[in-house]
Coordinates of C-alpha atoms in Angstrom, one line a residue:
M9 CA 167.3 24.6 -41.0
P10 CA 170.0 26.1 -43.2
F11 CA 173.6 24.9 -42.7
I12 CA 176.9 25.2 -44.5
T13 CA 179.6 22.5 -44.2
T14 CA 183.2 23.5 -43.6
D15 CA 186.3 21.8 -45.1
D16 CA 186.6 19.6 -41.9
G17 CA 183.0 18.5 -42.1
T18 CA 181.7 20.8 -39.4
E19 CA 178.1 21.9 -40.0
I20 CA 177.5 25.6 -39.2
F21 CA 173.9 26.6 -38.6
Y22 CA 172.9 30.1 -39.7
K23 CA 169.8 32.3 -39.8
D24 CA 169.1 34.5 -42.8
W25 CA 166.4 37.1 -42.5
G26 CA 165.1 39.9 -44.7
N27 CA 165.7 40.8 -48.3
K28 CA 168.3 38.5 -49.9
D29 CA 169.3 41.3 -52.3
A30 CA 169.9 43.8 -49.5
Q31 CA 173.2 44.8 -47.8
P32 CA 174.1 42.0 -45.4
I33 CA 174.7 42.5 -41.7
I34 CA 176.4 39.5 -40.0
F35 CA 176.0 39.1 -36.3
S36 CA 178.5 37.1 -34.2
H37 CA 177.5 36.0 -30.7
G38 CA 179.3 35.8 -27.4
W39 CA 180.4 32.9 -25.3
P40 CA 178.7 30.5 -24.5
L41 CA 175.6 31.6 -26.5
S42 CA 174.3 31.2 -30.0
S43 CA 172.8 33.2 -32.8
D44 CA 169.6 33.5 -30.8
A45 CA 171.3 36.1 -28.6
W46 CA 171.0 38.5 -31.6
D47 CA 167.3 38.0 -32.4
V48 CA 166.2 41.5 -31.5
E49 CA 169.0 43.1 -33.5
M50 CA 168.4 40.8 -36.4
K51 CA 164.8 41.8 -36.6
L52 CA 165.8 45.5 -36.3
A53 CA 168.1 45.1 -39.2
A54 CA 165.7 43.1 -41.4
D55 CA 162.8 45.5 -40.6
N56 CA 165.0 48.4 -41.8
G57 CA 165.9 46.9 -45.2
F58 CA 169.0 45.0 -44.4
R59 CA 169.7 41.2 -44.9
A60 CA 170.4 39.9 -41.3
I61 CA 172.5 36.8 -40.9
A62 CA 173.7 35.2 -37.7
H63 CA 175.5 31.8 -37.3
D64 CA 176.0 29.5 -34.4
R65 CA 179.8 29.3 -33.8
R66 CA 181.1 25.7 -34.1
G67 CA 180.5 23.8 -30.9
H68 CA 177.6 26.2 -30.0
G69 CA 173.9 26.2 -30.6
R70 CA 172.8 24.0 -33.5
S71 CA 176.2 23.7 -35.1
T72 CA 178.3 20.6 -34.8
Q73 CA 179.6 20.0 -31.3
T74 CA 183.2 19.9 -32.3
Y75 CA 186.1 18.5 -30.2
F76 CA 188.7 20.0 -32.6
G77 CA 189.0 23.5 -34.1
N78 CA 187.7 25.4 -31.2
D79 CA 190.1 28.3 -31.8
M80 CA 189.9 31.8 -33.0
D81 CA 191.6 31.2 -36.4
T82 CA 189.1 28.4 -37.2
Y83 CA 186.2 30.5 -36.0
A84 CA 187.2 33.2 -38.5
A85 CA 187.7 30.6 -41.2
D86 CA 184.2 29.2 -40.5
L87 CA 182.8 32.7 -40.9
D88 CA 184.7 33.0 -44.2
A89 CA 183.2 29.8 -45.4
L90 CA 179.7 31.1 -44.6
V91 CA 180.4 34.4 -46.4
R92 CA 181.7 32.6 -49.5
A93 CA 178.9 30.1 -49.5
L94 CA 176.4 33.0 -49.6
D95 CA 178.6 35.1 -51.8
L96 CA 178.2 38.1 -49.5
R97 CA 179.7 41.5 -50.2
D98 CA 179.5 45.1 -48.8
I99 CA 179.3 43.4 -45.4
I100 CA 178.6 45.0 -42.1
L101 CA 179.9 43.0 -39.2
V102 CA 178.5 43.1 -35.6
G103 CA 180.1 41.1 -32.8
H104 CA 179.5 40.9 -29.1
S105 CA 182.2 39.8 -26.6
T106 CA 183.9 36.7 -28.1
G107 CA 182.0 37.5 -31.3
G108 CA 183.7 40.8 -31.3
G109 CA 187.0 39.0 -31.5
E110 CA 185.8 36.7 -34.2
V111 CA 184.6 39.5 -36.5
V112 CA 187.8 41.5 -36.0
R113 CA 190.0 38.4 -36.8
F114 CA 187.8 37.6 -39.8
A115 CA 187.9 41.2 -41.1
A116 CA 191.6 41.4 -40.8
T117 CA 192.4 38.0 -42.3
H118 CA 189.6 37.2 -44.7
G119 CA 187.4 40.3 -45.1
V120 CA 189.4 42.7 -47.2
G121 CA 187.3 43.9 -50.1
R122 CA 184.2 42.4 -48.6
V123 CA 183.7 44.2 -45.2
V124 CA 182.7 47.8 -45.2
K125 CA 181.8 48.5 -41.5
I126 CA 182.3 46.8 -38.2
A127 CA 180.5 47.3 -34.9
T128 CA 181.5 45.6 -31.6
A129 CA 179.9 45.6 -28.2
G130 CA 181.7 44.5 -25.0
A131 CA 184.2 42.9 -27.3
V132 CA 187.3 41.1 -26.0
P133 CA 190.0 42.8 -28.3
P134 CA 192.7 43.7 -28.0
I135 CA 193.4 41.0 -25.2
M136 CA 191.8 40.2 -22.0
V137 CA 194.4 38.4 -19.9
K138 CA 196.6 40.5 -17.5
S139 CA 200.3 40.6 -18.3
E140 CA 203.2 43.0 -17.9
S141 CA 202.2 44.7 -21.1
N142 CA 198.5 44.6 -20.2
P143 CA 198.3 45.5 -16.5
E144 CA 194.6 46.5 -16.9
G145 CA 193.7 43.0 -17.9
T146 CA 192.0 40.2 -15.9
P147 CA 194.4 37.8 -14.1
I148 CA 194.7 34.3 -15.6
E149 CA 193.4 32.9 -12.3
A150 CA 190.0 34.3 -13.1
F151 CA 189.9 32.3 -16.4
D152 CA 191.2 29.2 -14.6
G153 CA 188.2 29.7 -12.3
I154 CA 185.8 29.8 -15.2
R155 CA 187.3 26.5 -16.5
A156 CA 187.0 25.0 -13.1
G157 CA 183.4 26.1 -12.8
V158 CA 182.5 24.6 -16.1
L159 CA 184.2 21.3 -15.2
A160 CA 182.6 21.1 -11.8
D161 CA 179.0 22.1 -12.5
R162 CA 178.4 23.8 -15.7
S163 CA 174.7 24.3 -15.2
Q164 CA 175.0 26.1 -11.8
F165 CA 178.1 28.0 -13.1
F166 CA 176.1 29.5 -15.9
K167 CA 173.2 30.4 -13.6
D168 CA 175.7 32.2 -11.3
L169 CA 177.5 33.9 -14.2
S170 CA 174.3 35.4 -15.5
E171 CA 174.3 37.7 -12.5
P172 CA 177.4 39.7 -13.3
F173 CA 176.9 39.2 -17.0
F174 CA 173.7 41.2 -16.9
G175 CA 174.6 43.3 -13.8
T176 CA 171.6 42.1 -11.8
N177 CA 173.9 42.4 -8.7
R178 CA 173.7 46.2 -9.1
P179 CA 171.1 48.4 -7.4
G180 CA 168.1 49.2 -9.6
S181 CA 168.7 46.5 -12.2
T182 CA 165.6 45.8 -14.3
I183 CA 166.9 42.7 -16.0
S184 CA 164.4 39.9 -15.6
Q185 CA 164.9 36.3 -14.4
G186 CA 163.8 35.3 -17.9
Q187 CA 166.9 37.0 -19.4
R188 CA 169.1 35.1 -17.0
D189 CA 167.3 31.9 -17.8
Q190 CA 167.8 32.5 -21.5
F191 CA 171.6 32.9 -20.9
W192 CA 171.6 29.5 -19.1
R193 CA 169.5 27.8 -21.8
L194 CA 171.7 29.0 -24.7
G195 CA 174.9 28.1 -22.7
M196 CA 173.6 24.6 -22.0
Q197 CA 173.0 24.0 -25.7
A198 CA 176.7 24.4 -26.4
G199 CA 179.1 21.4 -26.6
F200 CA 181.1 20.8 -23.5
A201 CA 184.5 20.8 -25.2
A202 CA 183.8 24.0 -27.1
V203 CA 182.7 25.8 -24.0
Y204 CA 185.9 24.8 -22.2
D205 CA 188.3 25.5 -25.1
C206 CA 186.8 28.8 -25.9
V207 CA 187.8 30.3 -22.6
K208 CA 191.4 30.3 -23.7
Q209 CA 190.4 31.8 -27.0
F210 CA 188.5 34.8 -25.7
S211 CA 190.9 35.5 -22.9
E212 CA 194.4 34.9 -24.4
T213 CA 194.0 35.7 -28.1
D214 CA 195.9 38.9 -29.0
F215 CA 194.0 40.9 -31.5
T216 CA 196.3 43.9 -31.6
A217 CA 197.6 43.3 -35.1
D218 CA 194.1 42.6 -36.4
L219 CA 192.8 45.9 -35.0
Q220 CA 195.8 47.7 -36.6
K221 CA 194.9 46.3 -40.0
L222 CA 191.4 47.6 -40.0
D223 CA 190.8 50.6 -42.2
V224 CA 187.0 50.5 -42.4
P225 CA 184.7 52.5 -40.0
I226 CA 184.4 50.7 -36.7
F227 CA 182.0 51.5 -33.9
I228 CA 183.2 50.3 -30.6
A229 CA 180.5 50.1 -27.9
Q230 CA 180.7 49.0 -24.3
G231 CA 178.8 49.4 -21.0
D232 CA 181.0 51.2 -18.6
D233 CA 179.9 48.8 -15.8
D234 CA 180.9 45.7 -17.8
Q235 CA 181.9 43.2 -15.1
I236 CA 183.0 40.5 -17.6
V237 CA 185.3 42.5 -20.0
P238 CA 187.0 45.5 -18.3
P239 CA 186.6 48.5 -20.5
A240 CA 190.1 49.8 -19.5
A241 CA 191.6 46.6 -21.1
A242 CA 189.2 46.4 -24.0
S243 CA 187.3 49.2 -25.7
E244 CA 189.5 52.0 -24.3
K245 CA 192.6 50.3 -25.7
A246 CA 191.0 49.1 -29.0
I247 CA 190.0 52.6 -30.0
K248 CA 193.6 53.6 -30.0
L249 CA 194.6 50.8 -32.3
V250 CA 192.1 51.3 -35.2
K251 CA 192.4 53.9 -37.9
N252 CA 188.8 54.9 -38.3
G253 CA 187.0 54.2 -35.0
T254 CA 184.3 55.7 -32.7
L255 CA 184.1 54.7 -29.1
K256 CA 180.9 55.0 -27.0
L257 CA 180.7 53.9 -23.4
Y258 CA 177.2 53.5 -22.0
P259 CA 176.7 54.7 -18.4
G260 CA 175.7 51.8 -16.1
G261 CA 175.7 49.4 -19.1
P262 CA 176.5 45.7 -18.3
H263 CA 178.2 43.1 -20.4
G264 CA 175.0 41.4 -21.6
I265 CA 173.0 43.3 -24.2
A266 CA 169.6 43.8 -22.4
G267 CA 167.4 46.4 -20.8
A268 CA 168.0 50.1 -21.2
Y269 CA 171.5 49.4 -22.5
Q270 CA 170.1 47.4 -25.4
Q271 CA 167.6 50.0 -26.3
E272 CA 170.2 52.7 -26.5
L273 CA 172.8 50.5 -28.2
D274 CA 170.3 49.4 -30.9
K275 CA 169.4 53.0 -31.8
D276 CA 173.1 53.7 -32.2
L277 CA 173.7 50.5 -34.2
L278 CA 170.9 51.4 -36.6
E279 CA 172.3 54.9 -37.1
F280 CA 175.7 53.4 -37.8
W281 CA 174.4 50.8 -40.3
K282 CA 172.6 53.5 -42.2
S283 CA 175.4 56.1 -42.1

């Protein structure tokens, strides 16, 4: 299996599909998942002539189960290490949820001159936690509850979380038990410390300045029934901060990329990649 090793000795696993001479698309996964969450989109990219790359964030999937460095700046630095190791240029970035924050931070701090397009789906920027300046956000007590659930019974917590994640608590949901089981499986592969520490990173990191720095085309996608990342505090604010952005809200779409939402999103992603 391919790995790169960062300056602090962390091994980052990555997948690399398609033509190695083609334009690269890098996929960044959400919490608490791994690069496997992007398999459908990676195949779509590779089948359409792109080089599809996805990594397991440190502490997740097959990467080192780190105790230190589980923070957004280090996540972005790890991605930079991968980009430099593979000498990637003309990069298209795609990030879901926490991964949306990661690619935005990477593009703003490391990607100038290398990144040409960005797409996010259900992404956490600009900031999730509720405050006086972000009244549409989610109260800190909700994130404290996530941490408590992880500490008390991570396995059952992930099983329960898969319901709002994919919107299976909504009438007419067609998301299978298999999809929910895959969420649980990928979550349980992650290191315990990383799972816990990442909650603070996806909820309290302020990406406002990062979004304002971006001048490449950015496609901001989100299900309008996202029960994990409220659109009013995320995509609907992010679009106002970027210079060259397009926002699309998908009616009835959940947070997890699956079902009819995935099918429509993938069509739009392919069109954006080729544009």
